[in-house]
Coordinates of C-alpha atoms in Angstrom, one line a residue:
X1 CA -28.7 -29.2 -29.2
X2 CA -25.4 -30.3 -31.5
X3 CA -22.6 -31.5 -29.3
X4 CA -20.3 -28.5 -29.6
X5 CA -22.8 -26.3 -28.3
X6 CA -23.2 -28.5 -25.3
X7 CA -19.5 -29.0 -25.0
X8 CA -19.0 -25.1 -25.1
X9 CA -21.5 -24.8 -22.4
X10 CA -20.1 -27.6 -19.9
X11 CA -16.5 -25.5 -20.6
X12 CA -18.3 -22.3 -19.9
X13 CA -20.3 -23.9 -16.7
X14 CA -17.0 -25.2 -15.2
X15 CA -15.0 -22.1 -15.9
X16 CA -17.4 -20.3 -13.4
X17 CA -15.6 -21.8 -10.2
X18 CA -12.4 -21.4 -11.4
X19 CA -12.9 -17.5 -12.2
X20 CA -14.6 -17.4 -8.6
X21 CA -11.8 -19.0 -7.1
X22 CA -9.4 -16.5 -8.7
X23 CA -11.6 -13.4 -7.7
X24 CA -11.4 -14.2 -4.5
X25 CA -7.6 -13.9 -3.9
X26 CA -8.3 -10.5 -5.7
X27 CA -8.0 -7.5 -3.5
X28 CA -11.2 -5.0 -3.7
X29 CA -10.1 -0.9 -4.6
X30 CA -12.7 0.9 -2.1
X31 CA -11.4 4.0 -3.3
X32 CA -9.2 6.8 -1.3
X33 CA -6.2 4.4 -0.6
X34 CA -8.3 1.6 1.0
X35 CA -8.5 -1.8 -0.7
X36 CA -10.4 -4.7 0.7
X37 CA -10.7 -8.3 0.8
X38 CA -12.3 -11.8 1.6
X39 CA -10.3 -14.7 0.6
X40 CA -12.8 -16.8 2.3
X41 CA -10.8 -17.8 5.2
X42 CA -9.6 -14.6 6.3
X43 CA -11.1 -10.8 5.0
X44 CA -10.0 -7.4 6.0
X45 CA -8.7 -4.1 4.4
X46 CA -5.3 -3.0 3.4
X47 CA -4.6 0.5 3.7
X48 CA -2.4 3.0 1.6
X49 CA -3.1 6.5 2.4
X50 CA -1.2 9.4 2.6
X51 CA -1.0 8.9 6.0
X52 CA -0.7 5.8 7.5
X53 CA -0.3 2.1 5.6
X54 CA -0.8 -1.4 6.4
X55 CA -3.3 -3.6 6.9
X56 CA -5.1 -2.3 10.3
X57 CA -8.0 -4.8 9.9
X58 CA -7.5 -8.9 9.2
X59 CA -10.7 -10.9 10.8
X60 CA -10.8 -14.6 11.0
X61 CA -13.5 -15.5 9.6
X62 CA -14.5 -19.1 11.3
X63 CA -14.3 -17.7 14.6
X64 CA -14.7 -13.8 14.1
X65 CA -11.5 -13.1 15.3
X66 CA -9.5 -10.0 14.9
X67 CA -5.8 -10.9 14.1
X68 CA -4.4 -7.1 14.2
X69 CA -4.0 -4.9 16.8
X70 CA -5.9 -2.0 16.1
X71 CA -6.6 1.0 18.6
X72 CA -4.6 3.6 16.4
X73 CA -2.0 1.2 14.9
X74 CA -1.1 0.3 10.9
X75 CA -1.8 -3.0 11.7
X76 CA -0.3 -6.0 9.8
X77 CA 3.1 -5.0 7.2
X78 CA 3.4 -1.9 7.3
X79 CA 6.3 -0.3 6.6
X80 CA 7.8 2.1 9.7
X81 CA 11.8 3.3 10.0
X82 CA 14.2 2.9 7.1
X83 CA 17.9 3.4 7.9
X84 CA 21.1 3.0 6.1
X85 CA 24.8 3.2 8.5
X86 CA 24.3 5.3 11.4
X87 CA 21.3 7.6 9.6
X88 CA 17.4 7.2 9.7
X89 CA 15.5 8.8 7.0
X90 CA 13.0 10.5 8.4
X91 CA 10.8 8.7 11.3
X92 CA 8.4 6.8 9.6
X93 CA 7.6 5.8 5.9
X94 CA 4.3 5.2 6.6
X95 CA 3.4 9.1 6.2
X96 CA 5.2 9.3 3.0
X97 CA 3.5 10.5 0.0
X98 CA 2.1 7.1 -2.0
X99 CA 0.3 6.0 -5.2
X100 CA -1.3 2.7 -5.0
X101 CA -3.1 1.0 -7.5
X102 CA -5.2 -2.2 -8.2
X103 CA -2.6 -4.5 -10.3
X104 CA -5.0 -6.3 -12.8
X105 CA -4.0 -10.0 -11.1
X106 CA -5.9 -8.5 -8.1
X107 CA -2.4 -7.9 -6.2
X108 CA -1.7 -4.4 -5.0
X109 CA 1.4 -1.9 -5.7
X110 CA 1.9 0.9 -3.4
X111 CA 4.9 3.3 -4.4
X112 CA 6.9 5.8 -2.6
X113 CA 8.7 7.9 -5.0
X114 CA 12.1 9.7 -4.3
X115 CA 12.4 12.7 -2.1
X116 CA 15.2 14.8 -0.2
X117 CA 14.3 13.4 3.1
X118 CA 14.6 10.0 2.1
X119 CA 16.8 9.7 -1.3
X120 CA 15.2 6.2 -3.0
X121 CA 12.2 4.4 -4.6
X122 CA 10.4 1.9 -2.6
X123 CA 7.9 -0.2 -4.1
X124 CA 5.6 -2.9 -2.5
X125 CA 3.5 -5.3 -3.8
X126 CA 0.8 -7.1 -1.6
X127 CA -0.4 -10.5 -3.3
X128 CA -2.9 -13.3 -2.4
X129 CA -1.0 -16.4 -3.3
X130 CA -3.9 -19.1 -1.7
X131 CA -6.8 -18.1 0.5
X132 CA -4.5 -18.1 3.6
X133 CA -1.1 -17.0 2.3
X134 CA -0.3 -13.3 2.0
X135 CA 2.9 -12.4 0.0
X136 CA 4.7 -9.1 0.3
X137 CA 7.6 -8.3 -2.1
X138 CA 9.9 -5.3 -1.2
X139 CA 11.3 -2.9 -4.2
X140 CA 14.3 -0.6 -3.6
X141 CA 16.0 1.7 -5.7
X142 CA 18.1 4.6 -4.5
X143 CA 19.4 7.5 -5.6
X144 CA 22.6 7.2 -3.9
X145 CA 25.3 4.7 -2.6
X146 CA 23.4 3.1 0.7
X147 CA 25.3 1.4 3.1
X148 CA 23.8 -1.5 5.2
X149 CA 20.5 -0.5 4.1
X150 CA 17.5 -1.5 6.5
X151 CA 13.7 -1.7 5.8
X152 CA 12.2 -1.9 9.0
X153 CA 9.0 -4.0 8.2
X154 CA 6.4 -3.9 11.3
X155 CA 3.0 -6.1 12.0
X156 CA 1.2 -5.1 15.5
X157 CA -1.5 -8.8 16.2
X158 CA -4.1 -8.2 19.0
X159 CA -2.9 -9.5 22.6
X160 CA -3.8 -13.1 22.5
X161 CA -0.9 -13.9 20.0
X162 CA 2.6 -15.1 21.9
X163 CA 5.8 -15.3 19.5
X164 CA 7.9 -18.1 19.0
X165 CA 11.3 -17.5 16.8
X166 CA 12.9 -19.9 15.0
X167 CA 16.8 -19.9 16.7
X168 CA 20.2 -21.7 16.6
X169 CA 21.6 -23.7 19.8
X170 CA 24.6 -22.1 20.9
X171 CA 28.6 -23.6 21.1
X172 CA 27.8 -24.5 24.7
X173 CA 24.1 -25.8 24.4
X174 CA 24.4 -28.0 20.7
X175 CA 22.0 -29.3 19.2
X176 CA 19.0 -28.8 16.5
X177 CA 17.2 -25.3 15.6
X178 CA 13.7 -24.8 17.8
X179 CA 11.3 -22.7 18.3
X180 CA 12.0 -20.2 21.3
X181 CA 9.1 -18.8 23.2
X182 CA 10.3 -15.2 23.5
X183 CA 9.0 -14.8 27.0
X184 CA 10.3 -12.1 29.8
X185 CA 13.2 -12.5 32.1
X186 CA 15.2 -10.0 34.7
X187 CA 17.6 -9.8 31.8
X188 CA 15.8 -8.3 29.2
X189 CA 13.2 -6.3 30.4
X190 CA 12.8 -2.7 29.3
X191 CA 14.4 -3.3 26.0
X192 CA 13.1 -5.4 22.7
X193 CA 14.6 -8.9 21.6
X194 CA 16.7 -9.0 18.9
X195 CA 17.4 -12.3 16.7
X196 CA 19.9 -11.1 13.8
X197 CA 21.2 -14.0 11.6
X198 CA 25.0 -13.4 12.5
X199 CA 27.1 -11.5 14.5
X200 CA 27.9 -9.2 11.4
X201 CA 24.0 -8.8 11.7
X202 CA 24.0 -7.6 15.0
X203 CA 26.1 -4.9 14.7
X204 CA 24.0 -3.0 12.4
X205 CA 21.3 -3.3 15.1
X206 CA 24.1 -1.6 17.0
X207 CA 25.5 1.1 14.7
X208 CA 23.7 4.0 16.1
X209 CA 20.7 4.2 14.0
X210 CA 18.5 3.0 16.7
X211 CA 20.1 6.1 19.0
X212 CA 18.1 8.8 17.4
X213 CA 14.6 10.9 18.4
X214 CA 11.7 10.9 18.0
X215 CA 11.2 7.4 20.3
X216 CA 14.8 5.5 19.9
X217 CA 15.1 1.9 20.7
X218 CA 17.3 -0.2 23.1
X219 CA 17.4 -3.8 22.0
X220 CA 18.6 -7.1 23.9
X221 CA 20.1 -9.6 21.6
X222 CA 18.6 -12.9 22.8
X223 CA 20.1 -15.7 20.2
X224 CA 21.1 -16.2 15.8
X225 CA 18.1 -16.8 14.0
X226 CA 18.5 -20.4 12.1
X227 CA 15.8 -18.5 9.6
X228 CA 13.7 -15.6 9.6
X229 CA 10.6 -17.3 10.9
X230 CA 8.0 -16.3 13.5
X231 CA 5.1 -18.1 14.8
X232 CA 2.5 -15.8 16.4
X233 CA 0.1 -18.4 18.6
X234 CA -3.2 -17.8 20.1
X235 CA -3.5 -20.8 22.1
X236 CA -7.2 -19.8 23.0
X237 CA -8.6 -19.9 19.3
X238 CA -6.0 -22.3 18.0
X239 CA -5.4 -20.0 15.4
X240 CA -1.5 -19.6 14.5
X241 CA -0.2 -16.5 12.5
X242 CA 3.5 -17.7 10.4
X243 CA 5.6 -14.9 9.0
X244 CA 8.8 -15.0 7.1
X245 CA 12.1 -13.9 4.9
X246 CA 14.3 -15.7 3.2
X247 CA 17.7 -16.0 4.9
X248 CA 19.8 -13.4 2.2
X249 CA 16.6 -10.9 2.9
X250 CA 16.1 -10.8 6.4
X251 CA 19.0 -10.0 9.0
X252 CA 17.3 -10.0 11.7
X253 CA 13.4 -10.1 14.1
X254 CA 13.2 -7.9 16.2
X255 CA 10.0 -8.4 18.8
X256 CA 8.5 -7.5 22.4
X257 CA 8.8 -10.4 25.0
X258 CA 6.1 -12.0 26.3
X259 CA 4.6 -11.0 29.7
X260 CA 1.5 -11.0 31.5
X261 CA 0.0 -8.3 32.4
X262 CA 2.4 -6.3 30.0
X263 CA 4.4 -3.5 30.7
X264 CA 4.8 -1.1 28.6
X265 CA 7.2 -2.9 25.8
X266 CA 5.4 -6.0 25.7
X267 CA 2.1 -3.9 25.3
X268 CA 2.9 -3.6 21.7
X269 CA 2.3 -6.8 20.4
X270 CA 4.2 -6.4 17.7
X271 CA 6.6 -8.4 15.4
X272 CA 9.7 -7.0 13.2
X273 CA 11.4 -8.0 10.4
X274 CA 14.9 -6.0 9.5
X275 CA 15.3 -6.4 5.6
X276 CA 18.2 -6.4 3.4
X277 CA 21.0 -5.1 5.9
X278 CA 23.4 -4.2 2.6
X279 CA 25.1 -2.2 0.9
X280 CA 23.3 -1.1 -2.2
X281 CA 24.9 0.9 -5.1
X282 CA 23.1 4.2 -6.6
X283 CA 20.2 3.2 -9.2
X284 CA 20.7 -0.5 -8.3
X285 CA 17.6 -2.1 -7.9
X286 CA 17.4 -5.0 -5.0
X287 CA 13.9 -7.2 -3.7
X288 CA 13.2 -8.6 -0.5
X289 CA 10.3 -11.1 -0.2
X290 CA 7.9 -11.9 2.7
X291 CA 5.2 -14.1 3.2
X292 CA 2.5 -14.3 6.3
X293 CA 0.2 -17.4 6.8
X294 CA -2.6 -17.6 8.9
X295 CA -3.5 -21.3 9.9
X296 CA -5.3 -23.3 12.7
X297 CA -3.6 -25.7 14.8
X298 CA -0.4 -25.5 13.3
X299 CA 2.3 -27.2 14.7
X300 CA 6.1 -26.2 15.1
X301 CA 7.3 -28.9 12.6
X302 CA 4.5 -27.7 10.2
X303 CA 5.6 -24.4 10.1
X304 CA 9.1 -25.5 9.5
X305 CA 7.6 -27.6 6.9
X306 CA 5.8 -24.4 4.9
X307 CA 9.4 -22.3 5.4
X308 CA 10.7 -24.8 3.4
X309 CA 8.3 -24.8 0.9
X310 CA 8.4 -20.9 0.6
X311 CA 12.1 -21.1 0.9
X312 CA 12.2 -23.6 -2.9
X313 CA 9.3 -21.4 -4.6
X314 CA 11.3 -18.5 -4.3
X315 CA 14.4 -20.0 -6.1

């Protein structure tokens, strides 16, 4: 055999890996709004039907174990209420009429196109960036002037998971960001914690748009985020569930406490994030990004580590 025949076929041979690699951050089209996938560390479907969207199934696949919280709900980023000052369009954009389609980097790109009952363009695009890191970038383009614009951005994990948010000290209590276990106290119960980034932040939690039916919301402001960062933990299965924003994208989490046996809010297992929280100008287009890792054994200062690390690729 000549030598550039051989050398074409060692290319060839050690392209295979490479192209198997990539395939498998690929996303699957199943057909009817459904798209699948196995990274190899984690597999499950995303779903973006006319009527419902998210990702409902995401299974460990070491131990087996189902990360979202299934029984009827969307799962894993899906997109629920979207508000601007004092208004909610409609009650959930998950019903919305959608296209999606198979991007040909293996990402998805689900659309919601303008309507009367909710006057903007929404875009999302669902991307494996390694075989445990999810990205989700958020497209909006309205029709009109919007003012303090809010995507409300949902993920429901199954019941093991406790949350830890990433907070400021206060003036009276100094000292270094941590991680606060967002557990249950006389305080707060009957109502969802809020983190907002500022004060300014927390008023638009408090403008009104969280007053109206069907199924409006009180919330509990608990302390300022130092970054929009969550760790979900299941202590059980070691297996820890990291998602966030950056800081100019993210206003605020919003989450049930923690409580055992739960009552009925901290039954949802759920985890918020509140995007944008600005004014945007008619036909002006503006992007929120969001990223969700699923690790083993992860410790506090690691996931500080990786927020970092999302926070500099995104510059």
């Amino acid at each position: 055999m000549m030598w550039s025949q051989t050398i074409i076929l060692f290319l060839a041979f050690m392209a295979i890996p490479l192209m198997a690699e990539s395939a498998d951050l690929s996303f699957r089209d199943d057909g009817n709004g459904f798209f699948s996938f196995d990274t190899g560390e984690v597999k499950g479907k995303l779903r973006a039907d006319n009527e419902s969207q998210g990702i409902p199934t995401l299974v460990d696949i070491e131990t087996g174990t189902e990360l979202a919280y299934g029984q009827g709900n969307p799962g894993i980023l899906s997109y629920y209420r979207i508000f601007s000052a004092n208004k909610r369009w409609g009650d959930s954009a998950r019903g919305w009429p959608k296209s999606s389609k198979l991007l040909p980097d293996g990402a998805v790109r689900i659309e919601w196109p303008s309507h009367n009952d909710h006057p903007f363009e929404m875009t999302a695009i669902y991307r494996w960036r390694s075989p445990n890191t999810l990205d989700l970038e958020t497209i909006v383009k309205p029709d009109r002037d919007m003012q303090k614009f809010e995507v409300f951005l949902s993920s429901y994990f199954r019941n093991a998971f406790k949350s830890l948010v990433y907070v400021k000290r206060t003036l009276h209590a100094p000292g270094a960001p941590f991680f606060l276990s967002a557990d249950v106290n006389d305080l707060v119960v009957g109502t969802y914690l809020a983190f907002p980034r500022d004060r300014r932040a927390a008023q638009i939690i408090y403008d009104g748009r969280w007053e109206y039916e069907p199924h409006p919301v009180h919330f509990s402001v608990a302390k300022f985020l130092a970054y929009p960062l969550c760790m979900k933990q299941d202590a059980r299965n070691g297996i820890t569930i990291l998602t966030m924003s950056r800081p100019e994208d993210c206003f605020a989490i919003e989450t049930p406490y923690n409580m055992d046996p739960p009552d009925g809010i901290a039954g949802h297992y759920s985890l918020y994030l509140s995007l944008f929280g600005k004014d945007i100008k008619a036909m002006q287009t503006v992007r929120a990004h969001t990223r969700l890792i699923i690790g083993r054994d992860i410790s506090q200062q690691d996931g500080i580590n990786l927020y970092h690390q999302f926070i500099k690729e995104k510059k």
